PDB file of C-alpha atoms in Angstrom:
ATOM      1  CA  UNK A   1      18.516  53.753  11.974  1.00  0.00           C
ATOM      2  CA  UNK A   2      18.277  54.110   7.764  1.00  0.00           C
ATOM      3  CA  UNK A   3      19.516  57.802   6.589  1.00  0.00           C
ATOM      4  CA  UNK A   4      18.555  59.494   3.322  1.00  0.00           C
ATOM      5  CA  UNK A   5      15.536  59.640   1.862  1.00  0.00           C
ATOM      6  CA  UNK A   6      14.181  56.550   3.519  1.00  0.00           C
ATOM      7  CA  UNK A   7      10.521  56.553   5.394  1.00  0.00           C
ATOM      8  CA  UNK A   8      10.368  54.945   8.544  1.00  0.00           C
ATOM      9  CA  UNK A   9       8.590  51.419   8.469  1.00  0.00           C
ATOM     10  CA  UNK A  10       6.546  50.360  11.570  1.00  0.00           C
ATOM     11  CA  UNK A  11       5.849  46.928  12.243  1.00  0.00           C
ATOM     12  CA  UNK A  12       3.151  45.064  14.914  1.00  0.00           C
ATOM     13  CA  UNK A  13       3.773  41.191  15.139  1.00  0.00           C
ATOM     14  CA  UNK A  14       0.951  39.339  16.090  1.00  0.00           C
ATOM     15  CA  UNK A  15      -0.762  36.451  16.135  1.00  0.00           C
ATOM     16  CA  UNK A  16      -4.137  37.843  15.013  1.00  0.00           C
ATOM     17  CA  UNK A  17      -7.371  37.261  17.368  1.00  0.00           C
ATOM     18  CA  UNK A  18      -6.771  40.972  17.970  1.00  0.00           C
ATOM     19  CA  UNK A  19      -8.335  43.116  19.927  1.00  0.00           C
ATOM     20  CA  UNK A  20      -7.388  46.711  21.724  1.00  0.00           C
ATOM     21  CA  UNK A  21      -4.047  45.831  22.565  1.00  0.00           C
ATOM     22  CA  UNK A  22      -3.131  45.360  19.114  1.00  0.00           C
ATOM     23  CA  UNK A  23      -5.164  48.432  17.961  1.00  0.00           C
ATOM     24  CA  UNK A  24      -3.080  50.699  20.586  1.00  0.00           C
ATOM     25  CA  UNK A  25       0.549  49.458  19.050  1.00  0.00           C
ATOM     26  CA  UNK A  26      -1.070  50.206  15.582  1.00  0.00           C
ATOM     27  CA  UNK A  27      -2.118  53.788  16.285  1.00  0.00           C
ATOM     28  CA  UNK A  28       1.679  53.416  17.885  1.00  0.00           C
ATOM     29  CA  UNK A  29       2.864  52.796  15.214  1.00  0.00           C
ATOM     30  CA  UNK A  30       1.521  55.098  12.988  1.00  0.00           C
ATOM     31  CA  UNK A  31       2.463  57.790  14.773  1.00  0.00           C
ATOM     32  CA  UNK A  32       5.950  56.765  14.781  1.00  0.00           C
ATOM     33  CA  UNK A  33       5.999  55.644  11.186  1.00  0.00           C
ATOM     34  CA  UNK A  34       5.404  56.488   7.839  1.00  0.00           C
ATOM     35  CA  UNK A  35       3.847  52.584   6.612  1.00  0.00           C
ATOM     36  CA  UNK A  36       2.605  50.730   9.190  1.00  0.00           C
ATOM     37  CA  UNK A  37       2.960  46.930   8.750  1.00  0.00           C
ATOM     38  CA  UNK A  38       1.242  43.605  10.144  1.00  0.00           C
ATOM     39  CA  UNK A  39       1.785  40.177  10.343  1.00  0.00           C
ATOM     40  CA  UNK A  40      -0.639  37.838  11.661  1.00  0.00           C
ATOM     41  CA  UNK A  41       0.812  34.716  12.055  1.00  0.00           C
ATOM     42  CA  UNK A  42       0.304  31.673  14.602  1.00  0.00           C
ATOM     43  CA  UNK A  43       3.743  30.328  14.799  1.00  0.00           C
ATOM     44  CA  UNK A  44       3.986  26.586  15.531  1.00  0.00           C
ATOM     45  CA  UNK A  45       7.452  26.730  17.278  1.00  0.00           C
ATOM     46  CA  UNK A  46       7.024  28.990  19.923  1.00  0.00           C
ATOM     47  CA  UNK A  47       3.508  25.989  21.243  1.00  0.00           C
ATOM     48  CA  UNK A  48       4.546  23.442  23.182  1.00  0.00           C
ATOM     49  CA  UNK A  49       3.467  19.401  21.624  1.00  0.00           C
ATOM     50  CA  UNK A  50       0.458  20.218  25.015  1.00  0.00           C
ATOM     51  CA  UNK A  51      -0.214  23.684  24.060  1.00  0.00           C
ATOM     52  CA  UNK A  52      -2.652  24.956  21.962  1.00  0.00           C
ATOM     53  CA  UNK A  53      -1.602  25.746  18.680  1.00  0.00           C
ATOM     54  CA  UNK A  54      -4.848  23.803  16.703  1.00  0.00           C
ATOM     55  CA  UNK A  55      -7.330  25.196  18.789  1.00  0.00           C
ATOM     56  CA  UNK A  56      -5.870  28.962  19.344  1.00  0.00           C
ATOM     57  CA  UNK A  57      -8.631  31.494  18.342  1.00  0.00           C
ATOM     58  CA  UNK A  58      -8.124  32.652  14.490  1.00  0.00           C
ATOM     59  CA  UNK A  59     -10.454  35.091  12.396  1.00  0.00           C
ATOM     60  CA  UNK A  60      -9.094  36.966   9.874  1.00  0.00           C
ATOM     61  CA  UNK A  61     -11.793  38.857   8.611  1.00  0.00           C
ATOM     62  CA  UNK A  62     -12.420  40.109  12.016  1.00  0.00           C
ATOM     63  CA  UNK A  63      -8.862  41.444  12.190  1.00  0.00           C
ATOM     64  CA  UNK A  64      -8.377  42.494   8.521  1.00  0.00           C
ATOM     65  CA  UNK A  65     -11.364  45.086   9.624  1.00  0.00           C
ATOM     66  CA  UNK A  66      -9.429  45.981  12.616  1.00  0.00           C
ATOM     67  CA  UNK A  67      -5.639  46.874  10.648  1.00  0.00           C
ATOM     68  CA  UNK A  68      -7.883  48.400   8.182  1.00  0.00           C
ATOM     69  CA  UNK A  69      -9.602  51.042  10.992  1.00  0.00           C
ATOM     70  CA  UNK A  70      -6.208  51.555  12.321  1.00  0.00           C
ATOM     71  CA  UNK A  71      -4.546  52.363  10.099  1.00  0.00           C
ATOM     72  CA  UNK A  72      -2.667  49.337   9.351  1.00  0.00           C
ATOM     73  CA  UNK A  73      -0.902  50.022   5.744  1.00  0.00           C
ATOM     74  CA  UNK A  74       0.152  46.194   4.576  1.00  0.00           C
ATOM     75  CA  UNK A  75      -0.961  43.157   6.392  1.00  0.00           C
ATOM     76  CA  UNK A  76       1.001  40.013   5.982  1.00  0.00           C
ATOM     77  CA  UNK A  77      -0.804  36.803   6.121  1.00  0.00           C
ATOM     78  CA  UNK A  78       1.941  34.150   5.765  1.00  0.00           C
ATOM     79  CA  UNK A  79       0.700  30.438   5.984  1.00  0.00           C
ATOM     80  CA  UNK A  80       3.124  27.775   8.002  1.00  0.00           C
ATOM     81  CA  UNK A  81       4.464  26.446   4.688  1.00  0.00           C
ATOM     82  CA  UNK A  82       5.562  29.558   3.469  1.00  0.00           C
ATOM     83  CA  UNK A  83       7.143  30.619   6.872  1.00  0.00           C
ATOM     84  CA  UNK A  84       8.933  27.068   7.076  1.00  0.00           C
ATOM     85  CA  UNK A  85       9.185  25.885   3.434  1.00  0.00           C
ATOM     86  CA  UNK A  86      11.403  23.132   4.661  1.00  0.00           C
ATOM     87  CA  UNK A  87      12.445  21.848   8.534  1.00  0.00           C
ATOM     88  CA  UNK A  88      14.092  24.438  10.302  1.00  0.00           C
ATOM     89  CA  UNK A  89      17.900  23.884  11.385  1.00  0.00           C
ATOM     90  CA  UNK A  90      18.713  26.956  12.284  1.00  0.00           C
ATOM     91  CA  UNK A  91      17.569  28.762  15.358  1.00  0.00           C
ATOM     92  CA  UNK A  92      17.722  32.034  17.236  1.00  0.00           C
ATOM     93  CA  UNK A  93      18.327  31.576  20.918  1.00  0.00           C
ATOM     94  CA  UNK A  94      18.604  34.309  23.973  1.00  0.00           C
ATOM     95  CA  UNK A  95      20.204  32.298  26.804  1.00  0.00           C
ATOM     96  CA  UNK A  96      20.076  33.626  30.537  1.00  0.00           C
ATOM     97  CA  UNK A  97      16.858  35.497  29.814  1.00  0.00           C
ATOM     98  CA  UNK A  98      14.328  32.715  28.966  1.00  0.00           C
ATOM     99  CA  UNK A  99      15.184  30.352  31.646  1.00  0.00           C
ATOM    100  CA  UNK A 100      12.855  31.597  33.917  1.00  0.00           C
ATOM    101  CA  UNK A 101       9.426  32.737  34.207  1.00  0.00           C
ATOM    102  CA  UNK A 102       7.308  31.277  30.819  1.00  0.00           C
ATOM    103  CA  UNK A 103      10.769  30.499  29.347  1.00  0.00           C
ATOM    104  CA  UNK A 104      10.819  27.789  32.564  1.00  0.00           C
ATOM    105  CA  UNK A 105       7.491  26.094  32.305  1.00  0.00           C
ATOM    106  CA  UNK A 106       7.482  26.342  28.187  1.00  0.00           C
ATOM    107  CA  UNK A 107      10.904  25.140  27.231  1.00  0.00           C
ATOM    108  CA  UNK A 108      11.394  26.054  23.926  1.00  0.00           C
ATOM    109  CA  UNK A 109       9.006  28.710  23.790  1.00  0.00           C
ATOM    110  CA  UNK A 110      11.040  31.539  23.547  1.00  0.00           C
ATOM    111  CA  UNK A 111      13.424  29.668  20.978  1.00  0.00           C
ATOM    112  CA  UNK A 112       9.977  29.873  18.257  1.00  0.00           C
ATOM    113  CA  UNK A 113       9.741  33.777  19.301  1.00  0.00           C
ATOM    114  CA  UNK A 114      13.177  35.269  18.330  1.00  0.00           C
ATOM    115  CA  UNK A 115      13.797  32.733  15.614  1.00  0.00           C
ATOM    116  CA  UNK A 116      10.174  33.461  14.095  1.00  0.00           C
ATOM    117  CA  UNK A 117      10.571  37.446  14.571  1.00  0.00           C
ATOM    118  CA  UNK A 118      14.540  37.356  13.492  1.00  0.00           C
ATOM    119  CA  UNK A 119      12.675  35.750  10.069  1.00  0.00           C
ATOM    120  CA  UNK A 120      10.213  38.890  10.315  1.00  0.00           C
ATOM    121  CA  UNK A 121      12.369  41.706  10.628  1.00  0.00           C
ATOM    122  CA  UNK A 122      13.848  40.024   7.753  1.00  0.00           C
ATOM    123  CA  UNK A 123      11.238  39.876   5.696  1.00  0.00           C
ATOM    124  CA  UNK A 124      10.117  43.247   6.571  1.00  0.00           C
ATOM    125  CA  UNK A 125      12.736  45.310   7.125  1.00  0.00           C
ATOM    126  CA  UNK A 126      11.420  47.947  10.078  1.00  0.00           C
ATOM    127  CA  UNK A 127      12.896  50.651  11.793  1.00  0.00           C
ATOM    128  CA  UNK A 128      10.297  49.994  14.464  1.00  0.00           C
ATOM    129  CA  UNK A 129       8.801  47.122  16.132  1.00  0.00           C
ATOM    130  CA  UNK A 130       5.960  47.238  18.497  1.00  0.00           C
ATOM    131  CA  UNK A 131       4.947  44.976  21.670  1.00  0.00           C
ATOM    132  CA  UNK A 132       2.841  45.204  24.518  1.00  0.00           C
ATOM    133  CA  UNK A 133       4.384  44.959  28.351  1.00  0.00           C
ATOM    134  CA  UNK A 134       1.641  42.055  28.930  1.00  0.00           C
ATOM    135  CA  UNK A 135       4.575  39.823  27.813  1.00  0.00           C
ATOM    136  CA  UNK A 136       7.594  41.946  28.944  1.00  0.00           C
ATOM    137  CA  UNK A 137       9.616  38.920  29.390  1.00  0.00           C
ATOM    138  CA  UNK A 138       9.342  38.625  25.255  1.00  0.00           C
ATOM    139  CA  UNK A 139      10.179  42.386  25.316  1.00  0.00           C
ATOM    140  CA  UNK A 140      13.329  42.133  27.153  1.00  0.00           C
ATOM    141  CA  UNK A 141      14.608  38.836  25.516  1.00  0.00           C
ATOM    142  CA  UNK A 142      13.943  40.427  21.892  1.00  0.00           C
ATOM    143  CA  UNK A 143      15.386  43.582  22.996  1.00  0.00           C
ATOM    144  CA  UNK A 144      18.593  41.423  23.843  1.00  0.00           C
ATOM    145  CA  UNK A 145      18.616  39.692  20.875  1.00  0.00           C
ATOM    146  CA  UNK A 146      18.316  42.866  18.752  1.00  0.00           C
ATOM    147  CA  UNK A 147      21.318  44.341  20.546  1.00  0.00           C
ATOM    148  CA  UNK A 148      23.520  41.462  20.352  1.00  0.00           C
ATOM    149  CA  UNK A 149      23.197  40.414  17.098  1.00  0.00           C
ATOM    150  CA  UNK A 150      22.850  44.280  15.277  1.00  0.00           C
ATOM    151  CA  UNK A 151      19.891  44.442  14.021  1.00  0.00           C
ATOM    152  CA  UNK A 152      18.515  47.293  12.361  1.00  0.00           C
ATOM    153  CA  UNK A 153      15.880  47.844  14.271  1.00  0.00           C
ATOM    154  CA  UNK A 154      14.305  49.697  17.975  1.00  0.00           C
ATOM    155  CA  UNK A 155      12.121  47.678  20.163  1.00  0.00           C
ATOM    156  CA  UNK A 156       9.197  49.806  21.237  1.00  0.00           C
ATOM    157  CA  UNK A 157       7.472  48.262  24.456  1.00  0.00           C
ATOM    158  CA  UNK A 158       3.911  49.840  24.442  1.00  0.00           C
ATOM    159  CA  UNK A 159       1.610  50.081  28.025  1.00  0.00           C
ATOM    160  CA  UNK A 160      -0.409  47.145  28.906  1.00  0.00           C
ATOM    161  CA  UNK A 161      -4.221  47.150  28.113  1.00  0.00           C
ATOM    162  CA  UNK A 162      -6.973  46.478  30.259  1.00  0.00           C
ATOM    163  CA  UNK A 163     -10.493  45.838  30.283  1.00  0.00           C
ATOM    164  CA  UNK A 164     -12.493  48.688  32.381  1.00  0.00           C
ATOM    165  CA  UNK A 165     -12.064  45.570  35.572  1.00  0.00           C
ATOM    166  CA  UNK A 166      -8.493  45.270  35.307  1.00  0.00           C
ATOM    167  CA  UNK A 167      -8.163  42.267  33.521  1.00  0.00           C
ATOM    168  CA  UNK A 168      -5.685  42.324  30.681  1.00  0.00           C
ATOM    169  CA  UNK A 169      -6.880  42.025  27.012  1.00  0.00           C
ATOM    170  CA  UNK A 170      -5.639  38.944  25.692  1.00  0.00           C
ATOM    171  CA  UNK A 171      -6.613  36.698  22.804  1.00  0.00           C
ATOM    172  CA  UNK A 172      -6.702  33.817  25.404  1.00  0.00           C
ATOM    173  CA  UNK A 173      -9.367  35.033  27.258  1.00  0.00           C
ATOM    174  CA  UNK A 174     -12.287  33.843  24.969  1.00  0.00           C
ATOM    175  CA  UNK A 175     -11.320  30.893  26.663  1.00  0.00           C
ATOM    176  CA  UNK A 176     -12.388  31.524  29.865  1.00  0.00           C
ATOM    177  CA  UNK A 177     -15.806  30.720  31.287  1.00  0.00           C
ATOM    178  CA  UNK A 178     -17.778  33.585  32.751  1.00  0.00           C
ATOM    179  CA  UNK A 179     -16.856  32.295  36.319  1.00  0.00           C
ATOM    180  CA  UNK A 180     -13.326  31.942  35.378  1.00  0.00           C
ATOM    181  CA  UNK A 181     -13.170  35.252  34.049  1.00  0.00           C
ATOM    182  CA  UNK A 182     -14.833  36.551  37.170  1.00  0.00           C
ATOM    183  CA  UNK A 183     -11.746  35.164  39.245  1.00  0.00           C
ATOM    184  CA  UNK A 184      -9.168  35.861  36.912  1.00  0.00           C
ATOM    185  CA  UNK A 185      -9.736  39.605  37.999  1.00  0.00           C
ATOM    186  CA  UNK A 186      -7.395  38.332  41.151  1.00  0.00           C
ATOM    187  CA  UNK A 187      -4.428  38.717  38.931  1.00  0.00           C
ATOM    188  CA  UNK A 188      -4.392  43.013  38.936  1.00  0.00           C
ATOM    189  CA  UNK A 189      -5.891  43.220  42.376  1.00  0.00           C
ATOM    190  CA  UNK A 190      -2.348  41.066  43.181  1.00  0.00           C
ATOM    191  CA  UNK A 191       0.061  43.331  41.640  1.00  0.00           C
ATOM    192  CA  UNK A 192      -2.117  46.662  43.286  1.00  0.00           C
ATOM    193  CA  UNK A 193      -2.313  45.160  46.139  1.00  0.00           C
ATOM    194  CA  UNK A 194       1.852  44.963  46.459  1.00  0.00           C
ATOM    195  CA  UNK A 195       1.975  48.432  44.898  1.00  0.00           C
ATOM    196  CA  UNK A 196      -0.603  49.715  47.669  1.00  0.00           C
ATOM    197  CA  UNK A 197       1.253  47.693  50.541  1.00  0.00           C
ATOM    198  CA  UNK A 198       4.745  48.848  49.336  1.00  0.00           C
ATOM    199  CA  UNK A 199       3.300  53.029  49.229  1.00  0.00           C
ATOM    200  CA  UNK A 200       2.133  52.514  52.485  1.00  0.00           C
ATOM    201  CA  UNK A 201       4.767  50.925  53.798  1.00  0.00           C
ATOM    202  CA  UNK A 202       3.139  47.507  54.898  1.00  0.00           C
ATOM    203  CA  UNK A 203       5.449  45.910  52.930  1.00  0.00           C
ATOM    204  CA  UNK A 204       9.358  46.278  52.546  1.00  0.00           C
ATOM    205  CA  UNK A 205      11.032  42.988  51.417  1.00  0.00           C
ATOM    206  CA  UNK A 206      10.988  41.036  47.843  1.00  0.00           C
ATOM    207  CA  UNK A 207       9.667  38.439  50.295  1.00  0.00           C
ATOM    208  CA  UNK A 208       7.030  40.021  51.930  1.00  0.00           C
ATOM    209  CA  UNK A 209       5.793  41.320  48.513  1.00  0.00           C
ATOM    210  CA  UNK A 210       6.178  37.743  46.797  1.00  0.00           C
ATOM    211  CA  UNK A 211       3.817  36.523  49.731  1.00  0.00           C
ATOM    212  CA  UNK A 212       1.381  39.064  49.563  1.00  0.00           C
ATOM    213  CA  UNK A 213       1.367  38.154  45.946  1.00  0.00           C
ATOM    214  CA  UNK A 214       0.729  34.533  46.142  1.00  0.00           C
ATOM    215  CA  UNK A 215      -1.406  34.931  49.220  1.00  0.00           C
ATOM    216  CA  UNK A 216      -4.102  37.538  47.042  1.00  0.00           C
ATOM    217  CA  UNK A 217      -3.865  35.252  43.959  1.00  0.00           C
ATOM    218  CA  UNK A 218      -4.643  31.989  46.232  1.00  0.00           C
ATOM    219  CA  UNK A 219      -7.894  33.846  47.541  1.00  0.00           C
ATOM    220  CA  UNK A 220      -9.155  32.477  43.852  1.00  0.00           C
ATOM    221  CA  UNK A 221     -10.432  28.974  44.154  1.00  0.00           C
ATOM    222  CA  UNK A 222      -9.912  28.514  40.804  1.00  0.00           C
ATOM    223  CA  UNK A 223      -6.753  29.927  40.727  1.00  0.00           C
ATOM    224  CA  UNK A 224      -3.505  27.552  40.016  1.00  0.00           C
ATOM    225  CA  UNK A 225      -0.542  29.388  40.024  1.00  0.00           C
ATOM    226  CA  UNK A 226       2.498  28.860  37.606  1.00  0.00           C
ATOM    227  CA  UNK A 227       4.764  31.162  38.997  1.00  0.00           C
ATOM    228  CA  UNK A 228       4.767  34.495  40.631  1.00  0.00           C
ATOM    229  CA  UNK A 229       7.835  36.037  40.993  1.00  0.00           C
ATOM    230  CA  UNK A 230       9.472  39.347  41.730  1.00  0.00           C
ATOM    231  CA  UNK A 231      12.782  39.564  39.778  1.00  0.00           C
ATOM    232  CA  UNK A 232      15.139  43.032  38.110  1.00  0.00           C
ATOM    233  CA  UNK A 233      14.074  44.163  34.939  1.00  0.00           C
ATOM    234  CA  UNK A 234      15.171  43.886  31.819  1.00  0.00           C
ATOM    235  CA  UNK A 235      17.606  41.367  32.780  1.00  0.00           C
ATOM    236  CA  UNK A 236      15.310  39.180  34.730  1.00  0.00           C
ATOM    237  CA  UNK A 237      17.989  38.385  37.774  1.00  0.00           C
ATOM    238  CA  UNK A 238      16.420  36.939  41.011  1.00  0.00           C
ATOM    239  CA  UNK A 239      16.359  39.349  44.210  1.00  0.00           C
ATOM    240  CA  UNK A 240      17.615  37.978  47.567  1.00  0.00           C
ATOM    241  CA  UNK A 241      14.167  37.406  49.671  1.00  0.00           C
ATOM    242  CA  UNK A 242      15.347  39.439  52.310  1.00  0.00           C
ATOM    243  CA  UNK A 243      16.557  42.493  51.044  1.00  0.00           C
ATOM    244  CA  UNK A 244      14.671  45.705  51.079  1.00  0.00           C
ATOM    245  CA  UNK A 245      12.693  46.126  48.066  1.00  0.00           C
ATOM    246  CA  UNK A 246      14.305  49.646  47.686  1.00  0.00           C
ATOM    247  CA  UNK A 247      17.602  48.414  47.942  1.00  0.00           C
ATOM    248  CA  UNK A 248      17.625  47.338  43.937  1.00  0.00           C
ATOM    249  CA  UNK A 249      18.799  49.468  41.064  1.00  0.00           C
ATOM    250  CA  UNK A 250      16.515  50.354  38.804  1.00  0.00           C
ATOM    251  CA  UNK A 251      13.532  48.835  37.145  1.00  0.00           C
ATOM    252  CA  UNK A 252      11.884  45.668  38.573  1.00  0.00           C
ATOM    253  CA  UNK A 253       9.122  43.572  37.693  1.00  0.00           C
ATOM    254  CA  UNK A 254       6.207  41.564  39.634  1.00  0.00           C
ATOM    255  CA  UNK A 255       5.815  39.100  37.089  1.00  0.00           C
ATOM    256  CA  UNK A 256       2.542  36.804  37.109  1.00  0.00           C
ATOM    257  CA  UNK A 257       1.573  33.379  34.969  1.00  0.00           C
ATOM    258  CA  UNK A 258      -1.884  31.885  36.489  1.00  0.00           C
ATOM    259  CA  UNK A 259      -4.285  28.765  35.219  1.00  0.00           C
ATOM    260  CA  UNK A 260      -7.928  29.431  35.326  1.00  0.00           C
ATOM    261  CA  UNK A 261      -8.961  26.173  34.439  1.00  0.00           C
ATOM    262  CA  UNK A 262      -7.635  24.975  30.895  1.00  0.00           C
ATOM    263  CA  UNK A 263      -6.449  29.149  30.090  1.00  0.00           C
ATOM    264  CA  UNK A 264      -3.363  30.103  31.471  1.00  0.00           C
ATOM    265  CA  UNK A 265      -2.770  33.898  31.875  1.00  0.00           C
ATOM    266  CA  UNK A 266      -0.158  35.935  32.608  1.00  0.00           C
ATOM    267  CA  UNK A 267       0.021  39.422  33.456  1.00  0.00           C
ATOM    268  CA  UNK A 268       2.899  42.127  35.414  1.00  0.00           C
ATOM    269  CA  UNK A 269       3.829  45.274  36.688  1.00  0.00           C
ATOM    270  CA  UNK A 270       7.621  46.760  35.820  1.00  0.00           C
ATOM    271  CA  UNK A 271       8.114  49.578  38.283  1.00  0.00           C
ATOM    272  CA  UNK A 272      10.634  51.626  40.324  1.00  0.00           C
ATOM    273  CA  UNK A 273      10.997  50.335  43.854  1.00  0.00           C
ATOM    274  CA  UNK A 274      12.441  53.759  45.439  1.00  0.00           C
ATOM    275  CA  UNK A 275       9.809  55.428  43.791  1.00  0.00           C
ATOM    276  CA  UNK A 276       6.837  53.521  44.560  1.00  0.00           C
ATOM    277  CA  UNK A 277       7.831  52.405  48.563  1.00  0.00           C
ATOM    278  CA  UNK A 278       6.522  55.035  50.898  1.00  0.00           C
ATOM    279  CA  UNK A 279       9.021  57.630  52.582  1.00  0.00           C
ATOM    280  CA  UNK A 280       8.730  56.685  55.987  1.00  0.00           C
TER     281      UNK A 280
END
């Protein structure tokens, strides 16, 4: 980090639309930090040509009242033409990481992240960077890319947030229909359900767990799944099926992506296996 006499700059990425989540990594942020900064920005090269970059949900009064009640010192509003002033032909890319999981059924995707936030940290300059676990797979690839390429900067992975159901606060969900919503509570009963199963010792293998996953998220008629996957965490490395749960090292995460009609959602829990399977 900076010595001297220099003040600590926290920053919170975002795409605006924001709601709690946001407001917890600015209160983060601020009590980390000495200027908190923003940047609302929809990025164009992290959407697929399907996705929806022209229809995702934008208000920036809405969220200019938001930074402003927490605390948000300096919120940066760049347009697409000032981001990419001319076509882009240079790009940061994390191999290994983003091959699975979103970075498998939205090629490219994480390609528009790291190259868009290498441009921000630029720009900005922090000491401190803040992101939610909803998307840990982007924590863990920008973590990456901040270590291998020295950047001056920490990645600081704040807890998920959740509606008082379960369901996890994401600018996506205005998209859902109140009967969609409804069902898309399936996704957190799926990863306590594992987490129950595994302290009571119902379930032991990466297998078992994966199926009691699926099989809980299928219970959703409107549920299509993308993936759901158990794999190690941060590095994202598959598990054999058949080895005991408590057999790997370290962190892991149960790692969800689910279509609820035309939303797709994702959501995840990164725990300890020997600490979370029951003694028995």
């Amino acid at each position: 980090m900076r010595q001297g006499g220099h003040t600590p700059i926290g920053f919170v990425p975002t795409m605006g639309y924001l709601h709690e989540g946001h407001a917890s990594l600015l209160r983060r942020a601020g009590e980390m930090s000495s200027t908190v900064v923003m940047s609302i920005f929809v990025n164009p090269l992290q959407f697929g040509p399907n996705e929806d970059f022209a229809s995702y949900p934008r208000d920036e009064a809405r969220d200019l009242e938001l930074a402003e009640r927490e605390g948000a010192d300096i919120v940066f509003i760049p347009s697409v033409e000032e981001m990419y002033p001319q076509p882009i032909r240079t790009k940061v890319s994390v191999s290994s990481l983003t091959t699975q999981l979103c970075g498998a059924s939205r090629p490219g995707h994480f390609d528009g992240v790291t190259t868009v936030v290498s441009k921000l940290f630029n720009i900005v300059q922090p000491d401190y960077a803040f992101f939610g676990l909803k998307d840990a797979q982007q924590v863990a690839v920008l973590r990456r890319m901040v270590s291998d390429l020295n950047m001056n900067v920490e990645i600081i992975a704040c807890p998920i947030v959740r509606e008082n159901d379960g369901l996890a606060l994401s600018s996506r969900n205005v998209y859902l229909s109140a009967q969609e919503r409804s069902q898309a509570l399936v996704l957190s009963r799926s990863l306590q359900s594992v987490r129950k199963a595994m302290e009571e010792g119902e379930v032991r293998t990466v297998d078992e767990a994966r199926n009691l996953l699926v099989s809980v998220i299928s219970s959703s008629p409107l549920a299509v799944i993308d993936y759901a996957e158990i794999l190690t965490f941060p590095d994202l490395e598959p598990l054999d099926g058949s080895s005991l749960l408590t057999d790997a090292d370290g962190e892991v995460i149960m790692a969800l992506a689910v279509k609820f009609g035309r939303t797709r959602l994702i959501d995840n829990n990164v725990f300890i296996p020997k600490e979370a399977h029951a003694l028995v």
